[in-house]
XYZ file of C-alpha atoms in Angstrom:
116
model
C 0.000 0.000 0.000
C 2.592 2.252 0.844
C 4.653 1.547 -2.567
C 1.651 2.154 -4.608
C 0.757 5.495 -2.694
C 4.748 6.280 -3.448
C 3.632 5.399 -6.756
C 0.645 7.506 -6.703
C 2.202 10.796 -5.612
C 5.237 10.077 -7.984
C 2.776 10.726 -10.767
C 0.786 13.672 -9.283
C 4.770 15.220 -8.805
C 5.066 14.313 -12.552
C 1.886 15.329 -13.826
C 1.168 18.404 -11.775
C 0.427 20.639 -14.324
C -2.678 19.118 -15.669
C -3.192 16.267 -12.976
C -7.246 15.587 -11.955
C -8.126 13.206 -8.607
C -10.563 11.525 -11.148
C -7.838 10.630 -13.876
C -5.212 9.463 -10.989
C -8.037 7.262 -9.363
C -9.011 5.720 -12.261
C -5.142 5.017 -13.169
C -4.232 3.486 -10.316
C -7.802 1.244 -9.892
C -9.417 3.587 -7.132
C -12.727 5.147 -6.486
C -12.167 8.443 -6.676
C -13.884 9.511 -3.062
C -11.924 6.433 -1.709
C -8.591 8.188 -3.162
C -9.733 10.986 -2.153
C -9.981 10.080 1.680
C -6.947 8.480 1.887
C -4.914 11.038 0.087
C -6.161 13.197 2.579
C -5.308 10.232 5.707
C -1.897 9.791 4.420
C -0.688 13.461 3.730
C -2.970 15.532 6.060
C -4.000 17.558 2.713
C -6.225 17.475 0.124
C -5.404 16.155 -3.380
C -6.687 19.524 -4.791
C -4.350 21.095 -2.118
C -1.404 19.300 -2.427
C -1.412 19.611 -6.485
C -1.783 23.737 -5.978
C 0.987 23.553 -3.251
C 3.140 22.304 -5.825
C 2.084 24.534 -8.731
C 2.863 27.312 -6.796
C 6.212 26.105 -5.701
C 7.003 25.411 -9.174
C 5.915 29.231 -10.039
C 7.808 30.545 -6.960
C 11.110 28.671 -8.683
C 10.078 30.126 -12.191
C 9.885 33.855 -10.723
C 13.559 33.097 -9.623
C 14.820 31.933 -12.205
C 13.743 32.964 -15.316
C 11.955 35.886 -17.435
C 9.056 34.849 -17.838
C 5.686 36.840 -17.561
C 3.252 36.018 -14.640
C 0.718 35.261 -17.331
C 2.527 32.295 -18.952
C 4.616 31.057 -15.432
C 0.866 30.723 -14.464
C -0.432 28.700 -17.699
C 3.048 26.668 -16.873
C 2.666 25.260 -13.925
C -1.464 24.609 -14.475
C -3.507 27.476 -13.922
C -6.107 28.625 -16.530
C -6.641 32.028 -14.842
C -4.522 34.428 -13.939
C -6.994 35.852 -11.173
C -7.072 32.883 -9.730
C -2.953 31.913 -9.762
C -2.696 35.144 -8.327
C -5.208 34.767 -5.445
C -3.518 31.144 -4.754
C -0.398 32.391 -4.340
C -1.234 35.421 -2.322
C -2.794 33.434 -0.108
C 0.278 31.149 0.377
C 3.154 33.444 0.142
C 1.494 36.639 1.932
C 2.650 38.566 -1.618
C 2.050 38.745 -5.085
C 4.181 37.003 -7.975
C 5.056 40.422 -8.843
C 6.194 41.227 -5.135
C 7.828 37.882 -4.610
C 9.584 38.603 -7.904
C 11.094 41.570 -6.878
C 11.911 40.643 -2.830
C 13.579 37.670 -4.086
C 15.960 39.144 -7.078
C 16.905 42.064 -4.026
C 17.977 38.872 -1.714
C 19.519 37.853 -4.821
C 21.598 40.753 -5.576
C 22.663 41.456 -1.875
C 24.085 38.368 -1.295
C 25.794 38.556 -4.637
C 29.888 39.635 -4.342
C 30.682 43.088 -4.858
C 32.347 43.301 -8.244
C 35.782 45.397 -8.087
């Protein structure tokens, strides 16, 4: 049981971007209210929450490390609206992409060495 839960989150970690309970349940030969339950036993979280936990650390890695607009880092990692990506990750980062952008490239460049 464990295995095939290691199994079952392998996937979700693979598939993130467009994974659905009902697809993974019917993959891996579960009910998907009986996935759903023990998803939820085994990892204290949702299935719905743990996929947007790890869209949005996905997007907070993307903000860091590369150009690309809010707008298509959210389409990335899974979300169809940008309203929505935004309000998600507001809600766990206590900032906006655009805010998180900017704290973290400051960190960035403090740290950096002082050119001479």
């Amino acid at each position: 049981s464990k295995n095939r839960f290691g199994r079952i989150m392998k996937y979700i970690g693979d598939h993130y971007t467009t994974v659905t309970l009902e697809e993974t349940a019917q993959r891996f030969g579960y009910n998907p209210d009986y996935l759903s339950v023990r998803f939820k036993h085994i990892t204290g979280v949702s299935f719905t929450e743990k996929v947007r936990s790890m869209r949005l650390d996905q997007a907070a890695h993307m903000l860091m490390t590369t150009e690309m607009t809010i707008e298509q880092i959210a389409s990335a990692v899974g979300f169809h609206d940008k309203s929505w990506f935004m309000h998600c990750f507001k809600q766990s980062y206590g900032m906006t992409p655009a805010q998180y952008r900017r704290t973290n490239n400051q960190e960035c460049r403090a740290s950096a060495p002082i050119p001479k």
